[in-house]
Short mmCIF file of C-alpha atoms in Angstrom, two decimals:
data_model
loop_
_atom_site.label_atom_id
_atom_site.label_comp_id
_atom_site.label_asym_id
_atom_site.label_seq_id
_atom_site.Cartn_x
_atom_site.Cartn_y
_atom_site.Cartn_z
CA MET A 1 -6.74 -25.44 -29.25
CA ALA A 2 -3.94 -25.17 -26.58
CA THR A 3 -4.77 -25.21 -22.96
CA VAL A 4 -3.49 -22.69 -20.45
CA CYS A 5 -2.84 -25.30 -17.63
CA ALA A 6 -1.36 -22.82 -15.21
CA VAL A 7 -0.73 -18.96 -14.62
CA ILE A 8 2.29 -18.45 -12.51
CA ALA A 9 3.61 -15.06 -11.24
CA SER A 10 6.97 -14.80 -9.08
CA THR A 11 9.68 -12.76 -7.91
CA HIS A 12 12.92 -13.80 -9.46
CA HIS A 13 15.43 -13.37 -6.66
CA PRO A 14 18.92 -14.26 -8.17
CA PHE A 15 20.46 -15.22 -4.83
CA TYR A 16 17.97 -18.33 -4.56
CA TYR A 17 20.39 -20.65 -6.48
CA ARG A 18 23.36 -20.02 -4.20
CA ALA A 19 21.26 -19.98 -1.07
CA SER A 20 19.45 -23.22 -1.85
CA THR A 21 22.60 -24.98 -2.85
CA SER A 22 25.15 -23.92 -0.30
CA THR A 23 25.90 -25.91 2.74
CA GLY A 24 27.52 -25.63 6.28
CA ALA A 25 28.54 -22.33 7.18
CA ASP A 26 27.95 -20.84 3.87
CA ARG A 27 24.22 -21.60 4.01
CA PRO A 28 22.23 -18.48 5.18
CA PRO A 29 19.78 -19.06 8.22
CA PHE A 30 16.89 -18.45 6.05
CA ALA A 31 17.57 -21.13 3.33
CA ASP A 32 15.72 -23.92 4.52
CA GLU A 33 12.46 -21.93 4.95
CA TRP A 34 12.99 -20.58 1.49
CA VAL A 35 13.58 -24.00 -0.06
CA ALA A 36 10.70 -25.45 1.56
CA LYS A 37 8.36 -22.53 0.08
CA ILE A 38 9.89 -23.01 -3.41
CA GLU A 39 9.38 -26.66 -3.46
CA THR A 40 5.70 -26.12 -2.61
CA PHE A 41 5.54 -23.58 -5.33
CA ARG A 42 7.20 -25.88 -7.71
CA GLU A 43 4.42 -28.59 -7.04
CA THR A 44 1.92 -26.21 -8.24
CA LEU A 45 3.43 -26.28 -11.83
CA THR A 46 4.42 -29.94 -11.86
CA LYS A 47 0.54 -30.63 -11.08
CA ALA A 48 -0.40 -28.89 -14.13
CA ARG A 49 1.54 -31.07 -16.38
CA PRO A 50 2.67 -28.42 -18.96
CA ASP A 51 4.29 -29.22 -22.21
CA VAL A 52 5.48 -25.78 -23.00
CA LEU A 53 6.40 -22.55 -20.88
CA VAL A 54 5.69 -18.96 -22.10
CA MET A 55 8.25 -17.13 -19.91
CA VAL A 56 7.63 -13.47 -19.37
CA GLY A 57 10.70 -11.36 -17.88
CA SER A 58 12.93 -8.51 -18.45
CA ASP A 59 16.58 -8.36 -19.79
CA HIS A 60 18.87 -6.54 -17.27
CA PHE A 61 20.96 -4.58 -19.83
CA HIS A 62 22.56 -7.99 -21.20
CA GLN A 63 21.64 -8.32 -24.70
CA LEU A 64 19.21 -5.42 -25.07
CA TRP A 65 20.82 -2.09 -24.88
CA LEU A 66 20.18 1.66 -25.18
CA ASP A 67 21.28 1.74 -28.85
CA ASN A 68 18.27 -0.33 -29.77
CA MET A 69 15.95 -0.96 -27.08
CA PRO A 70 12.58 -2.70 -27.61
CA GLN A 71 9.48 -2.37 -25.29
CA PHE A 72 8.32 -5.98 -25.76
CA LEU A 73 10.36 -8.59 -27.50
CA VAL A 74 9.39 -12.36 -28.23
CA GLY A 75 12.29 -14.84 -28.39
CA LYS A 76 11.88 -17.14 -31.56
CA ALA A 77 14.71 -19.46 -31.74
CA PRO A 78 15.29 -23.24 -31.56
CA TYR A 79 17.49 -22.78 -28.47
CA PHE A 80 18.21 -20.29 -25.84
CA ASP A 81 21.53 -20.05 -24.14
CA ALA A 82 21.17 -18.48 -20.76
CA ASN A 83 22.91 -16.48 -18.07
CA TRP A 84 25.71 -13.93 -18.34
CA TYR A 85 29.35 -13.64 -16.99
CA ASN A 86 28.07 -10.85 -14.61
CA GLU A 87 25.46 -13.22 -13.20
CA GLU A 88 27.86 -16.06 -12.71
CA ARG A 89 30.11 -13.61 -10.99
CA GLU A 90 27.72 -11.94 -8.69
CA PHE A 91 24.99 -14.62 -8.01
CA GLY A 92 26.97 -17.99 -9.05
CA LEU A 93 24.11 -18.92 -11.50
CA PRO A 94 24.98 -21.72 -13.89
CA ARG A 95 25.02 -21.51 -17.71
CA MET A 96 22.08 -23.19 -19.08
CA THR A 97 20.58 -23.85 -22.62
CA LEU A 98 16.81 -24.26 -23.00
CA ALA A 99 14.96 -25.32 -26.16
CA GLY A 100 12.39 -22.92 -27.74
CA ASP A 101 9.04 -23.55 -29.02
CA GLU A 102 9.20 -21.71 -32.51
CA GLU A 103 5.52 -22.62 -33.55
CA LEU A 104 4.15 -20.88 -30.52
CA ALA A 105 6.63 -17.93 -30.82
CA THR A 106 5.40 -17.70 -34.48
CA HIS A 107 1.89 -17.58 -33.51
CA ILE A 108 2.25 -15.02 -30.67
CA LEU A 109 4.26 -12.90 -33.09
CA ARG A 110 1.68 -12.81 -35.70
CA ASN A 111 -1.29 -12.47 -33.57
CA GLY A 112 0.31 -9.83 -31.30
CA LEU A 113 1.22 -7.79 -34.32
CA ASP A 114 -2.49 -8.14 -35.45
CA ALA A 115 -3.78 -7.13 -31.92
CA ASP A 116 -1.66 -3.65 -32.27
CA PHE A 117 1.15 -5.00 -30.13
CA ASP A 118 4.26 -4.02 -32.07
CA LEU A 119 6.25 -6.90 -30.78
CA ALA A 120 9.95 -6.87 -31.47
CA PHE A 121 11.77 -10.42 -32.15
CA SER A 122 15.00 -11.98 -31.70
CA ASN A 123 16.20 -15.19 -33.40
CA GLU A 124 19.25 -15.36 -31.30
CA LEU A 125 18.64 -14.42 -27.66
CA ARG A 126 20.70 -15.17 -24.64
CA ILE A 127 18.27 -14.96 -21.71
CA ASP A 128 19.17 -13.88 -18.20
CA HIS A 129 18.04 -14.49 -14.63
CA SER A 130 14.56 -13.03 -15.02
CA ILE A 131 13.95 -16.13 -16.94
CA THR A 132 16.20 -18.78 -15.58
CA CYS A 133 15.49 -18.01 -12.01
CA PRO A 134 11.82 -19.21 -12.34
CA ILE A 135 13.18 -22.10 -14.35
CA ILE A 136 15.51 -22.96 -11.28
CA THR A 137 12.74 -22.58 -8.80
CA LEU A 138 9.80 -24.13 -10.79
CA ARG A 139 11.28 -26.52 -13.25
CA PRO A 140 14.96 -27.34 -12.51
CA GLU A 141 14.98 -29.98 -15.00
CA ALA A 142 14.80 -27.34 -17.68
CA ASP A 143 13.37 -29.90 -19.89
CA LEU A 144 10.59 -28.05 -21.49
CA PRO A 145 10.45 -25.80 -24.48
CA ILE A 146 9.99 -22.20 -23.63
CA VAL A 147 8.95 -18.86 -25.54
CA PRO A 148 10.71 -16.04 -23.65
CA ILE A 149 8.90 -12.60 -23.67
CA TYR A 150 10.79 -9.63 -22.58
CA THR A 151 9.24 -6.41 -21.36
CA ASN A 152 11.02 -3.04 -20.70
CA ILE A 153 10.67 -2.35 -16.97
CA PHE A 154 14.18 -0.94 -16.96
CA ALA A 155 15.08 1.84 -19.42
CA PRO A 156 12.85 4.66 -19.58
CA PRO A 157 10.59 5.81 -21.40
CA LEU A 158 8.65 2.77 -20.05
CA PRO A 159 5.20 1.53 -21.37
CA ARG A 160 2.54 2.51 -18.85
CA PRO A 161 1.21 -0.30 -16.39
CA GLN A 162 -2.01 -0.53 -18.15
CA ARG A 163 -0.15 -1.71 -21.31
CA PHE A 164 1.46 -4.34 -19.40
CA VAL A 165 -2.03 -5.58 -18.29
CA ASP A 166 -3.41 -5.48 -21.75
CA LEU A 167 -0.53 -7.34 -23.06
CA GLY A 168 -0.96 -9.94 -20.41
CA LYS A 169 -4.72 -10.27 -21.50
CA ALA A 170 -3.58 -10.63 -25.29
CA ILE A 171 -1.02 -13.31 -24.30
CA ARG A 172 -3.58 -15.39 -22.61
CA ALA A 173 -5.99 -15.03 -25.67
CA MET A 174 -3.07 -15.72 -28.06
CA VAL A 175 -2.28 -18.96 -26.16
CA GLU A 176 -5.67 -20.16 -26.03
CA SER A 177 -6.12 -19.45 -29.83
CA TRP A 178 -3.04 -21.61 -30.77
CA PRO A 179 -3.95 -24.53 -32.74
CA SER A 180 -2.37 -27.18 -30.69
CA ASP A 181 -3.26 -29.73 -28.17
CA LYS A 182 -0.30 -28.77 -25.83
CA ARG A 183 -0.77 -27.78 -22.40
CA VAL A 184 0.91 -24.42 -21.86
CA ALA A 185 2.00 -22.51 -18.44
CA ILE A 186 2.48 -18.86 -18.63
CA ILE A 187 5.05 -17.80 -16.15
CA GLY A 188 6.19 -14.31 -15.50
CA THR A 189 8.51 -12.73 -12.93
CA GLY A 190 8.91 -9.26 -11.66
CA HIS A 191 9.49 -7.46 -8.36
CA LEU A 192 7.48 -6.12 -5.31
CA SER A 193 9.21 -3.10 -3.80
CA LEU A 194 12.98 -3.01 -4.63
CA GLU A 195 15.75 -0.36 -4.38
CA LEU A 196 18.97 -1.04 -6.56
CA GLY A 197 21.98 1.29 -6.33
CA GLY A 198 20.19 3.86 -4.08
CA PRO A 199 20.22 4.80 -0.41
CA ARG A 200 17.23 2.37 0.45
CA GLN A 201 19.05 -0.99 -0.85
CA PHE A 202 19.72 -4.03 0.95
CA GLY A 203 17.72 -3.03 4.25
CA GLU A 204 16.45 -5.71 6.79
CA HIS A 205 13.16 -5.89 4.58
CA GLY A 206 12.01 -4.57 1.17
CA PRO A 207 12.32 -0.79 0.82
CA ASP A 208 8.31 -0.50 1.24
CA PRO A 209 6.67 -3.28 3.33
CA GLU A 210 3.44 -1.33 3.17
CA PHE A 211 3.56 -1.44 -0.93
CA ASP A 212 4.52 -5.09 -0.87
CA ARG A 213 1.30 -5.82 1.57
CA LYS A 214 -1.09 -4.12 -1.01
CA ALA A 215 0.66 -5.57 -3.88
CA VAL A 216 0.16 -9.21 -2.45
CA GLU A 217 -3.34 -8.67 -1.91
CA TRP A 218 -4.07 -7.29 -5.38
CA ILE A 219 -2.34 -10.22 -7.10
CA ALA A 220 -3.84 -12.87 -4.83
CA ASN A 221 -7.37 -11.42 -5.45
CA GLY A 222 -6.86 -10.48 -9.08
CA ASP A 223 -7.72 -6.95 -8.13
CA LEU A 224 -6.63 -5.25 -11.42
CA GLU A 225 -9.11 -2.38 -10.64
CA GLY A 226 -7.67 -1.58 -7.14
CA CYS A 227 -4.00 -2.09 -8.57
CA CYS A 228 -4.53 0.03 -11.75
CA GLY A 229 -6.37 2.55 -9.65
CA ASP A 230 -3.29 2.93 -7.37
CA VAL A 231 -0.25 2.37 -9.66
CA THR A 232 1.29 4.79 -12.07
CA LEU A 233 4.80 5.10 -13.67
CA ASP A 234 5.25 7.96 -11.41
CA SER A 235 4.01 6.10 -8.16
CA LEU A 236 6.18 3.42 -8.81
CA HIS A 237 9.32 5.40 -7.94
CA LEU A 238 8.08 5.80 -4.39
CA PRO A 239 8.32 2.28 -3.08
CA GLY A 240 11.96 1.92 -4.49
CA ASN A 241 13.88 2.87 -7.61
CA ALA A 242 13.42 -0.71 -9.22
CA THR A 243 9.80 -1.17 -8.47
CA HIS A 244 8.81 -0.77 -12.02
CA GLY A 245 9.62 -4.41 -12.26
CA PHE A 246 6.09 -4.81 -10.42
CA MET A 247 4.54 -4.03 -13.89
CA ASP A 248 5.46 -7.67 -14.87
CA PHE A 249 3.16 -8.76 -12.06
CA MET A 250 0.57 -6.52 -13.51
CA LEU A 251 1.06 -8.23 -16.89
CA MET A 252 0.33 -11.58 -15.15
CA MET A 253 -2.63 -10.39 -13.36
CA GLY A 254 -3.89 -9.56 -17.09
CA VAL A 255 -2.97 -13.24 -18.00
CA ALA A 256 -4.78 -14.56 -14.87
CA GLY A 257 -7.82 -12.29 -15.57
CA GLU A 258 -9.73 -9.61 -13.64
CA GLY A 259 -11.16 -10.81 -10.29
CA GLN A 260 -9.43 -14.29 -10.35
CA LYS A 261 -8.08 -15.40 -7.13
CA ALA A 262 -4.97 -17.21 -7.09
CA ASP A 263 -5.15 -20.86 -6.10
CA HIS A 264 -1.55 -20.73 -4.41
CA VAL A 265 -0.33 -17.42 -2.62
CA ASP A 266 2.96 -17.40 -0.67
CA SER A 267 5.65 -14.92 0.30
CA LEU A 268 8.80 -14.76 2.29
CA ASP A 269 10.13 -11.57 3.90
CA LEU A 270 13.71 -11.50 3.08
CA PHE A 271 16.48 -8.83 3.54
CA HIS A 272 16.57 -6.26 0.58
CA THR A 273 13.11 -7.55 -0.95
CA MET A 274 10.25 -9.48 -0.27
CA GLU A 275 9.54 -12.96 -2.32
CA ALA A 276 5.97 -13.52 -3.50
CA TYR A 277 4.53 -16.62 -5.49
CA PHE A 278 1.24 -16.93 -6.98
CA THR A 279 -0.32 -19.70 -9.10
CA TRP A 280 -3.84 -19.95 -10.81
CA TYR A 281 -5.50 -22.71 -12.62
CA PRO A 282 -7.70 -21.59 -15.24
CA GLU A 283 -9.18 -25.29 -15.63
CA GLY A 284 -9.61 -25.60 -11.75
CA VAL A 285 -7.07 -27.23 -9.24
CA PRO A 286 -5.82 -30.32 -10.74
CA THR A 287 -6.59 -33.60 -9.13
CA PRO A 288 -3.70 -36.08 -8.68
CA MET B 1 25.75 15.97 -19.96
CA SER B 2 25.36 12.58 -21.56
CA LYS B 3 23.72 9.82 -19.25
CA TYR B 4 23.73 7.68 -22.16
CA LEU B 5 27.66 7.81 -22.40
CA LEU B 6 27.97 7.28 -18.61
CA ASP B 7 25.83 4.04 -19.10
CA LYS B 8 27.68 2.89 -21.90
CA PHE B 9 30.84 2.98 -19.99
CA LEU B 10 29.21 1.22 -17.04
CA TYR B 11 27.55 -1.21 -19.47
CA THR B 12 30.61 -2.24 -21.54
CA VAL B 13 33.06 -2.42 -18.49
CA ASP B 14 30.70 -4.46 -16.36
CA ARG B 15 30.24 -7.21 -19.07
CA ASP B 16 34.00 -7.84 -19.61
CA PRO B 17 36.11 -9.39 -16.97
CA GLU B 18 39.37 -7.94 -18.29
CA LEU B 19 38.03 -4.21 -18.18
CA VAL B 20 36.41 -4.69 -14.65
CA GLU B 21 39.93 -5.60 -13.40
CA ARG B 22 41.43 -2.69 -15.27
CA TYR B 23 38.93 -0.24 -14.06
CA ARG B 24 39.40 -1.44 -10.40
CA GLU B 25 43.24 -1.24 -10.57
CA ASP B 26 43.73 1.98 -12.68
CA PRO B 27 40.59 4.01 -13.05
CA ALA B 28 42.09 6.99 -14.61
CA GLY B 29 44.00 5.03 -17.13
CA LEU B 30 40.98 2.78 -18.23
CA VAL B 31 38.67 5.86 -18.40
CA THR B 32 41.11 7.63 -20.75
CA TRP B 33 41.60 4.54 -22.68
CA TRP B 34 37.77 3.96 -22.94
CA GLU B 35 36.97 7.42 -24.00
CA SER B 36 39.48 7.24 -26.91
CA GLU B 37 38.79 3.75 -27.94
CA MET B 38 35.27 2.74 -26.94
CA ALA B 39 33.01 5.81 -26.39
CA ASN B 40 32.24 6.24 -30.21
CA SER B 41 32.28 2.43 -31.19
CA ILE B 42 28.53 1.42 -32.22
CA LEU B 43 28.31 -1.93 -30.34
CA ASN B 44 26.78 -4.15 -33.06
CA CYS B 45 28.78 -2.57 -36.13
CA HIS B 46 32.23 -3.08 -37.78
CA GLY B 47 35.01 -0.97 -36.12
CA ASP B 48 35.12 1.40 -39.09
CA GLU B 49 31.42 2.31 -38.68
CA ARG B 50 32.16 4.73 -35.71
CA SER B 51 29.92 7.58 -34.01
CA THR B 52 31.84 10.99 -34.28
CA TRP B 53 30.19 12.87 -31.32
CA LEU B 54 30.33 11.34 -27.95
CA ALA B 55 32.60 12.53 -25.22
CA PHE B 56 32.35 12.91 -21.42
CA THR B 57 32.09 16.18 -19.72
CA ASP B 58 34.78 17.06 -17.24
CA GLU B 59 32.41 16.26 -14.38
CA GLU B 60 31.65 12.96 -15.72
CA ARG B 61 35.25 11.99 -16.58
CA THR B 62 36.20 13.02 -12.82
CA ALA B 63 33.28 10.93 -11.36
CA LEU B 64 34.25 7.88 -13.27
CA ARG B 65 38.10 8.43 -12.54
CA GLU B 66 37.27 8.60 -8.76
CA HIS B 67 35.04 5.59 -8.62
CA ASP B 68 32.45 8.05 -7.28
CA HIS B 69 29.29 6.13 -7.39
CA VAL B 70 27.19 8.64 -5.40
CA THR B 71 28.02 11.39 -7.89
CA LEU B 72 27.09 9.00 -10.86
CA PHE B 73 23.85 8.45 -9.10
CA GLU B 74 23.34 12.17 -8.94
CA MET B 75 24.05 12.62 -12.57
CA GLY B 76 21.43 10.16 -13.42
CA ALA B 77 23.65 7.13 -14.37
CA HIS B 78 21.35 3.97 -14.36
CA PRO B 79 21.74 2.90 -10.83
CA PHE B 80 21.48 -1.05 -11.63
CA LEU B 81 24.76 -0.77 -13.98
CA THR B 82 26.65 1.38 -11.40
CA LEU B 83 25.80 -1.03 -8.52
CA THR B 84 26.55 -4.23 -10.46
CA LEU B 85 29.94 -3.01 -11.77
CA PHE B 86 31.19 -1.70 -8.17
CA ILE B 87 30.03 -4.77 -6.60
CA ALA B 88 32.36 -6.68 -9.07
CA MET B 89 35.03 -4.42 -8.28
CA PHE B 90 34.74 -4.00 -4.42
CA GLU B 91 32.65 -6.66 -2.70
CA ARG B 92 35.68 -8.96 -2.63
CA ASP B 93 37.50 -6.54 -0.03
CA HIS B 94 34.46 -6.87 2.42
CA GLY B 95 32.42 -9.30 4.40
CA PRO B 96 29.01 -10.61 3.21
CA LEU B 97 26.83 -7.70 2.19
CA GLU B 98 29.14 -5.11 3.93
CA TYR B 99 29.93 -3.41 0.64
CA GLN B 100 26.27 -3.30 -0.37
CA ILE B 101 25.07 -1.73 2.74
CA ALA B 102 27.97 0.88 2.89
CA TYR B 103 27.25 1.65 -0.59
CA GLY B 104 23.58 2.56 0.14
CA LYS B 105 24.72 4.42 3.37
CA ALA B 106 27.06 6.62 1.39
CA MET B 107 23.78 7.82 -0.28
CA GLU B 108 21.58 8.28 2.66
CA HIS B 109 21.43 12.12 2.20
CA LEU B 110 19.54 11.64 -0.90
CA THR B 111 15.92 11.99 -0.98
CA LEU B 112 13.09 11.47 -3.43
CA PRO B 113 12.62 12.36 -6.25
CA TYR B 114 15.82 10.73 -7.31
CA PRO B 115 17.62 12.04 -10.41
CA ASP B 116 15.92 11.10 -13.77
CA ILE B 117 17.60 8.05 -15.30
CA ALA B 118 15.75 8.72 -18.64
CA THR B 119 18.22 8.72 -21.53
#
């Protein structure tokens, strides 16, 4: 059976690419520290020697739209083109093409449906920065096949937080039951407190530093009980109007498992939103 | 009131570089054209398979014509769509992050709970 060689949860800050590649007067003062943290984070994936990446993210009204909106969707295609005109325009993100692993996607779709997750699928999916940002930060060679899994954290009505946790647990079990000798890293990105298009946006810190502090602690300790006891669909409006993206972190806590402490924890307090990075090694920390 | 139609406007304009420029330069003209030609187009269908029932209210049309992002927020338009499109139109006229910060400041009178964005 396949091995889950790493579980990784991260924010997906679309400004990283531009900040990390800019030079001279264009380079923001926080860029060097940010790059150093990302390079350390990247090493946690490299050390796990993955063959395939399961990538959990959320389409930001790019291909998925309100006339036909899935709650959870698996991409099953030989290739995925990536990034959109409005992401090039606003964030300077490059166009990319990533290979897909159709065999693992087929396995996840079949077993997800049989486990009562009515997963939608796409055979032609152009993915966006929720998946390409972690490729850029964690695997900039973009040389591994992926299985993208999109969640709806964006267009209400949304699934409740517990559903994200349960899907995360199911994804972990499905990867582990895949009849393959491949090493699979499961990577998901979301947000801590975040406000977009409202009065609390683009502040000196994220809109709710106290929520961010609690959230980092929940994730780092695998404290699903504490997190699920505190977080509801309604409560997520309070830290910032885009904070429902935190449910993708909850999904990744489900992948990592109840009570599993992360082997790598880091964060960076930036303007607008806090960055946070977590890696778990289900087999134990890899030795060089 | 149709939050869906407001969102459809923001979504279809934001993803098309030509429409972004037309909305920046001639908002009233673009809104009139869009409501006539695009409001009832089903995005994944042949042009003849159109909807028959979608139209803006006067208030919605006015908010769009006036580039009034505060009123759009109050109407429950999806704030991500509004923000992205307005950054595309107006960030270029300002220094780094200046537009985004002013955009938030124009809404500082708004308190929780924010308007419901469910469509």
